[in-house]
Coordinates of C-alpha atoms in Angstrom, one line a residue:
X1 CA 0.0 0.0 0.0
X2 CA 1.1 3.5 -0.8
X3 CA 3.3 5.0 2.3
X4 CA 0.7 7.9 3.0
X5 CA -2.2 5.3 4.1
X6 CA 0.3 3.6 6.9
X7 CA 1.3 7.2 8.0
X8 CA -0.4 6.7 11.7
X9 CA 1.6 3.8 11.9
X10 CA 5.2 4.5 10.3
X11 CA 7.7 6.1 12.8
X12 CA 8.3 9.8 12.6
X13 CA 11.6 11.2 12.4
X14 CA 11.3 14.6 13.6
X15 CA 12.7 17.5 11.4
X16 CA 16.1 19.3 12.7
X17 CA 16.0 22.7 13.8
X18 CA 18.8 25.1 13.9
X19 CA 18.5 28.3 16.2
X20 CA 21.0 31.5 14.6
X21 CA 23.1 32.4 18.1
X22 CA 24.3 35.8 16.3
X23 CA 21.4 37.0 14.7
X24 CA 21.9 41.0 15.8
X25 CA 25.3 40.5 14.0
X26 CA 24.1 38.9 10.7
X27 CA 21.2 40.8 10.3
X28 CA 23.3 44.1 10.2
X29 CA 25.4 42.2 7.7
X30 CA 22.3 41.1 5.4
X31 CA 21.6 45.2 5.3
X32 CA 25.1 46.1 4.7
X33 CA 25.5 43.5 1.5
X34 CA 22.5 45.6 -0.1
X35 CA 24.1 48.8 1.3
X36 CA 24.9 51.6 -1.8
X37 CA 27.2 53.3 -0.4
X38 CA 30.4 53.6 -2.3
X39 CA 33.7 55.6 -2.0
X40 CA 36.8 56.1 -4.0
X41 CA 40.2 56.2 -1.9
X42 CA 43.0 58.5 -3.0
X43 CA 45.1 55.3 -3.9
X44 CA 41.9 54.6 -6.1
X45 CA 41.6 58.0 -7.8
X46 CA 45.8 57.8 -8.3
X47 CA 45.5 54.4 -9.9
X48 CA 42.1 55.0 -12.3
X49 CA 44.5 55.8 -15.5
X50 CA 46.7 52.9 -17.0
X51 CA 50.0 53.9 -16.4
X52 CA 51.7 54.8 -20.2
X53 CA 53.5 52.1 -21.6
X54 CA 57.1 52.1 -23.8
X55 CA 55.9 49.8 -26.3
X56 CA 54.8 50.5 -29.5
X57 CA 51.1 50.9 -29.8
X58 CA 48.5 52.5 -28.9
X59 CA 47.9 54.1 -25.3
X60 CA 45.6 52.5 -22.5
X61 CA 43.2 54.8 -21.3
X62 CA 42.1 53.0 -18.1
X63 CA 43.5 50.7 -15.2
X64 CA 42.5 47.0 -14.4
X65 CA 41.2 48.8 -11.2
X66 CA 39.0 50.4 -13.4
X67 CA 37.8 47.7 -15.3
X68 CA 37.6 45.4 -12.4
X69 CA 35.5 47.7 -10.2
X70 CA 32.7 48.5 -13.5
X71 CA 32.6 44.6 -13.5
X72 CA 31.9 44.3 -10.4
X73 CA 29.6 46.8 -9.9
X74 CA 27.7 45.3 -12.9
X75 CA 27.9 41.7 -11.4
X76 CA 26.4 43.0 -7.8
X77 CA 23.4 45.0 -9.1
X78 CA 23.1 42.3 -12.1
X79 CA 23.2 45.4 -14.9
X80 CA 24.7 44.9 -18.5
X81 CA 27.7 47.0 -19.5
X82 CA 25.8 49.9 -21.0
X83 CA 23.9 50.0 -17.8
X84 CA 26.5 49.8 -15.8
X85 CA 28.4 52.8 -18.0
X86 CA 25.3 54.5 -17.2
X87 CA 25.6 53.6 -13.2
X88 CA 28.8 54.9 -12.5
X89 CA 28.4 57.8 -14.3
X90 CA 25.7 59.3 -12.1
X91 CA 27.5 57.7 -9.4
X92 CA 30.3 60.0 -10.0
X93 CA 28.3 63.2 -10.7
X94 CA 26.9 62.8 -7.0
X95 CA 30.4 62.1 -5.8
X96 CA 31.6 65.0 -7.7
X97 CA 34.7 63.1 -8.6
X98 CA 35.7 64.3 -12.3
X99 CA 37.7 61.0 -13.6
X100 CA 35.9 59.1 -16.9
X101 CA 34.0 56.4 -17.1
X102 CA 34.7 52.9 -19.1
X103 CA 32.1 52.6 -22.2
X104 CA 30.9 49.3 -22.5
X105 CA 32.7 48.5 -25.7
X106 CA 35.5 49.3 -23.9
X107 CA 34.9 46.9 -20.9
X108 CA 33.6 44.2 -23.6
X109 CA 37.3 44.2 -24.7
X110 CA 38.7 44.5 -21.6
X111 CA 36.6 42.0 -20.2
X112 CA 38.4 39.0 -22.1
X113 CA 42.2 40.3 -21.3
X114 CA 41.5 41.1 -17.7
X115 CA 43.6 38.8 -14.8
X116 CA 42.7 38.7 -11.6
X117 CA 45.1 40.4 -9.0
X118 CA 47.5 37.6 -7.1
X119 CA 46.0 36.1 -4.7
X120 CA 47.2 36.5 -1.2
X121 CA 47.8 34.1 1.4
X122 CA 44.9 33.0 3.3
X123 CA 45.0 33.2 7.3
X124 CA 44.8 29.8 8.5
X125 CA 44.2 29.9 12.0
X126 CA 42.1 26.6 13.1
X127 CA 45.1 25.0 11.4
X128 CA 44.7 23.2 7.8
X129 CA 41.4 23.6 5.5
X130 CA 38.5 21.3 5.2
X131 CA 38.0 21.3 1.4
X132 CA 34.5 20.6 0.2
X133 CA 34.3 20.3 -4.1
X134 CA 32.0 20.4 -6.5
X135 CA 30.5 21.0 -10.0
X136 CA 27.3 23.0 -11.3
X137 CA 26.3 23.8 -14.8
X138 CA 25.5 27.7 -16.1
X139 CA 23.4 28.4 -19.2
X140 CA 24.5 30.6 -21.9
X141 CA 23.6 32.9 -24.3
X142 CA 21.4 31.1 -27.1
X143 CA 18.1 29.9 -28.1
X144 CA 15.6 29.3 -25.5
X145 CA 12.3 26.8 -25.0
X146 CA 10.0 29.5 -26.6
X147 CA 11.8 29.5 -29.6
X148 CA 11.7 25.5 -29.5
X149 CA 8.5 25.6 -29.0
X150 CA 7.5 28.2 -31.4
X151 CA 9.5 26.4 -34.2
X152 CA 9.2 23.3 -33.1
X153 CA 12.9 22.7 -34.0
X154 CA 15.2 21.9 -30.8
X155 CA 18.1 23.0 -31.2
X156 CA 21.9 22.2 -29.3
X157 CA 21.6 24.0 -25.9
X158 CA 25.3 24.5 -24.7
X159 CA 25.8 25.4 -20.9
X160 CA 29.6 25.5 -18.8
X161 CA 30.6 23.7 -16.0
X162 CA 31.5 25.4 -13.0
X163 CA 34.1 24.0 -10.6
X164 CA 34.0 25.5 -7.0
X165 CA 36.2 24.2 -4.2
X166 CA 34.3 25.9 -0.9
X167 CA 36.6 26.4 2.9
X168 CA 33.4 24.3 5.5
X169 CA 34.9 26.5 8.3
X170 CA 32.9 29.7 6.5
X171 CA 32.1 28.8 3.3
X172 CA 34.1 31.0 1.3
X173 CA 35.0 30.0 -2.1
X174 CA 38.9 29.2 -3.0
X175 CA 38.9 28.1 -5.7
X176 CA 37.3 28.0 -9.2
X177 CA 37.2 27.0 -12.5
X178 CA 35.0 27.1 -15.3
X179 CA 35.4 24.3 -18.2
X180 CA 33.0 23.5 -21.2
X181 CA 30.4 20.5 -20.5
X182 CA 32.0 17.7 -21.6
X183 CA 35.0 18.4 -19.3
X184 CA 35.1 15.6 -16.1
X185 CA 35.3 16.5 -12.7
X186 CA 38.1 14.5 -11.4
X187 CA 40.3 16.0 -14.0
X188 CA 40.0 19.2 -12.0
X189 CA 40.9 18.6 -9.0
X190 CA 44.6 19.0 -9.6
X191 CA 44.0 23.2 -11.1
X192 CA 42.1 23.7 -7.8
X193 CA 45.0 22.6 -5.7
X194 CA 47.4 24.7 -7.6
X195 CA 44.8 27.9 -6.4
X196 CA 45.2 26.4 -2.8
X197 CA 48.4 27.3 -0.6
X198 CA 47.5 26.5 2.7
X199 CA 47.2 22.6 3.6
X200 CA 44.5 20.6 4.0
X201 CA 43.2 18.9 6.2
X202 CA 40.1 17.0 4.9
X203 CA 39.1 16.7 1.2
X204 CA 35.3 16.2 0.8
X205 CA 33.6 15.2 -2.4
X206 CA 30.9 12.9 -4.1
X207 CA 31.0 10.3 -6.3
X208 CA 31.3 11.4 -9.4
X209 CA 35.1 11.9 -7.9
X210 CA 35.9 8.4 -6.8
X211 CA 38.7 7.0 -8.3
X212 CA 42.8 7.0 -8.0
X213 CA 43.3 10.4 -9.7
X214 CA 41.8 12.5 -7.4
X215 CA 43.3 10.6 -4.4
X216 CA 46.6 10.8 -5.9
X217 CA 45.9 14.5 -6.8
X218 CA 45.3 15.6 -3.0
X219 CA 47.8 13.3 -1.6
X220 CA 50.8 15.2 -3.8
X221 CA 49.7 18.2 -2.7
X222 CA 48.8 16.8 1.3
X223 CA 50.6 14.1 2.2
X224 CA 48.4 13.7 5.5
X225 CA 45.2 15.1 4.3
X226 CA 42.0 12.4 4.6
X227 CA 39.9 12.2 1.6
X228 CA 36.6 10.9 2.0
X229 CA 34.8 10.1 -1.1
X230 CA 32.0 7.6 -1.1
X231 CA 33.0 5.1 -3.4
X232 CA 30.7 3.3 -6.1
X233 CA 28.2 0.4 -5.3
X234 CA 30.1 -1.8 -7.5
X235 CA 33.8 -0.8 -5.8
X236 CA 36.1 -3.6 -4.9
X237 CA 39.3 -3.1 -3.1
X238 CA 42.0 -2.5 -5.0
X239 CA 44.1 -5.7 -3.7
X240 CA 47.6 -3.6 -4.2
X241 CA 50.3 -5.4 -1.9
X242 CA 51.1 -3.4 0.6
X243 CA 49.1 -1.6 3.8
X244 CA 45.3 -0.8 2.0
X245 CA 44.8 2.7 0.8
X246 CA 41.8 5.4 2.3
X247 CA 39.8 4.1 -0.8
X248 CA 39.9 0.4 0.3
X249 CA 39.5 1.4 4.3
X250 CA 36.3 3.3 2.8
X251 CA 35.0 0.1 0.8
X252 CA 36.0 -2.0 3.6
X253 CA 34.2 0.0 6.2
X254 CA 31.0 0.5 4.1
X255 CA 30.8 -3.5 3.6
X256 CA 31.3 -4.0 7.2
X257 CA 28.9 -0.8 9.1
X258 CA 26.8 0.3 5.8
X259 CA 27.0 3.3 3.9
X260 CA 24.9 5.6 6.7
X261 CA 27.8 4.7 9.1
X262 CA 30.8 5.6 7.0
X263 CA 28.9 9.4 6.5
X264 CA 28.4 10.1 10.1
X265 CA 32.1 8.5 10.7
X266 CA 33.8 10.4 8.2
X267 CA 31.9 13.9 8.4
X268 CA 30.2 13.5 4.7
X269 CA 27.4 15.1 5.7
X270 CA 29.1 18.4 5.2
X271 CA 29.0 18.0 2.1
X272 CA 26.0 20.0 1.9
X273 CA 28.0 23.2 2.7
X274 CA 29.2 22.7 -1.2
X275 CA 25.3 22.6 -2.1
X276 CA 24.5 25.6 0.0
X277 CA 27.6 28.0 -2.0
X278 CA 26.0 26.4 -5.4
X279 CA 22.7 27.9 -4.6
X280 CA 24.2 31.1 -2.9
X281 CA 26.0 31.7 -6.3
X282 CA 22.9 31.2 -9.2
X283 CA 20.5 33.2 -6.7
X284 CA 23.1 36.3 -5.7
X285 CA 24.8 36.3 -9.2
X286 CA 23.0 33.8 -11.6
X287 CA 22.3 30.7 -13.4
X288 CA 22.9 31.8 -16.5
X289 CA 26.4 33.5 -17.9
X290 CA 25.9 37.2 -19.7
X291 CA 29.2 36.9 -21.2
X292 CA 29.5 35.0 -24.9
X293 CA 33.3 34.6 -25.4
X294 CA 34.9 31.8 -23.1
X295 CA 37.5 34.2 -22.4
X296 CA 35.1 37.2 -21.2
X297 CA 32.7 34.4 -19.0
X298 CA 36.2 33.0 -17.2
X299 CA 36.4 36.7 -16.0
X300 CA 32.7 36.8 -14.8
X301 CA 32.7 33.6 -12.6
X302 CA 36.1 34.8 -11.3
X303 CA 34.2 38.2 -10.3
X304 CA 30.9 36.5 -9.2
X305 CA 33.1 34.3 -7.2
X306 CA 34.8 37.6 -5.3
X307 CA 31.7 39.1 -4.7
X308 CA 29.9 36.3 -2.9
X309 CA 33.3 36.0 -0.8
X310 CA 32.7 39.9 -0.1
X311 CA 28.9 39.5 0.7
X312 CA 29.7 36.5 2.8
X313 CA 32.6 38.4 4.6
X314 CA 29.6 40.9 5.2
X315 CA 27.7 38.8 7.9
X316 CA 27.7 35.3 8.8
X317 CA 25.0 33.0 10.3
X318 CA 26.4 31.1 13.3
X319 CA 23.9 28.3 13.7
X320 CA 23.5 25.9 16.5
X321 CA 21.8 22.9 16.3
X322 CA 18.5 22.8 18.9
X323 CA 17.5 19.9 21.3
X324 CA 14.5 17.9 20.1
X325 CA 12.0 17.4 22.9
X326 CA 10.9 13.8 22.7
X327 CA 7.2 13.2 23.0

């Protein structure tokens, strides 16, 4: 019989609750991420112009500083480029500040040359990172279903693969990398470690990234760091001579206690944290890319990917997990 006519007599598992322990904190920080308030400091205004150049051609007119702070205000308020030409503009005229503005041909071009400043060491202090990976698709620009169904021909929707590699201590994101769709995730894992200089600890993922690659990957770059990755149904051990490898202790321990064992052993439950920065980044920035050159939509996740950091960075839940009264 269908589950919902034995519901009086199935055992209830009640629903977890989490109570927020800082919420006077965070909610000042969820009105300063929609705060407008901007402000240009003198090391801004001195470095707005490109510095001139000795080679031969011709001159450029504006920094990557400008460039990367008309993307980013375009990414934050979701604007294209001519609207976000026409934002700082009148952002300036109330500021009074008399520097010029990047057109949005200019920051079309710009857009695919631009590199993103070196990154800086992180702080590490609760010691070595717990790495939590994985992938997500984004839509691009192209035909959509109205046209499909308008036409009744269904054309070849392409999409990118986004690669995000998330710290669990406070979900910030690390590292990124964005790849066309037919592009694997374990073949990633070793251009995220290259963006990672602090060590790590524990390296989280699903199964799609099972397999001697990726543990091979994380090892080289961790010698002690624990991956835990739940390995397939149809897994055997790898029988290697030799003391077994984390990926046969995992098969070995999920044969012996069962898969909901090995989670709540391991920590794979969070996991979810990786889930929670997918969705944080399609509803703050957007599921589908507004760039059309591969070059020009590397830029935009990279610049998406800052600006959730900054917004994070803003305010933080801390949650705590309540007691459930038994009845």
């Amino acid at each position: 019989m269908p589950y919902k006519h034995n519901a009086d007599r199935r055992h209830h598992i009640a629903k977890t609750k989490f109570r927020i322990s800082n919420w006077p904190e965070y909610e000042a920080g969820l009105r300063r991420r929609g705060s407008l308030t901007l402000w240009m400091t003198p090391e801004a205004l001195a470095g707005w112009r490109a510095p001139r150049r000795k080679t031969r051609g011709g001159q450029p007119r504006y920094s990557d500083l400008a460039i990367e702070t008309a993307l980013t205000l375009g990414c934050v308020f979701g604007m294209r480029l001519r609207q976000t030409e026409g934002l700082m503009n009148s952002v300036f005229d109330l500021m009074g500040l008399d520097i010029p503005v990047p057109d949005h041909t200019t920051l079309s071009r710009r857009a695919q040359k631009w590199k993103p400043p070196a990154r800086r060491n992180r702080p590490l202090p609760d010691g070595p990172l717990h790495v939590l990976v994985d992938s997500t698709g984004l839509k691009m620009y192209g035909a959509g279903q109205w046209r499909e169904e308008k036409h009744g021909a269904r054309s070849r929707r392409k999409w990118r693969k986004l690669h995000l590699a998330v710290d669990a201590n406070n979900g910030e994101i690390i590292a990124h990398k964005l790849t066309d769709q037919n592009t694997d995730d374990p073949s990633q894992v070793e251009p995220w470690l290259s963006q990672i200089d602090g060590g790590i600890d524990q390296f989280t993922a699903d199964g799609a990234y099972d397999g001697k690659p990726t543990y091979r990957s994380v090892l080289q770059h961790s010698a002690t760091a624990s991956v835990v990755i739940p390995p397939r149904s149809t897994a055997v051990e790898s029988g290697d001579t030799g003391p077994p490898g984390q990926r046969d202790k995992h098969i070995a321990t999920i044969a012996k206690d069962g898969r909901l064992k090995w989670q709540a052993a391991t920590g794979y439950g969070k996991r979810a944290l990786i889930e929670t920065a997918i969705g944080r980044y399609k509803t703050s920035i957007g599921r589908r890319l507004r760039a059309r050159s591969f070059a020009a939509q590397q830029v935009e996740v990279a610049i998406g990917c800052a600006v959730l950091n900054r917004m994070l960075a803003c305010g933080r839940p801390d949650s705590v997990r309540c007691q459930v009264r038994q009845t």
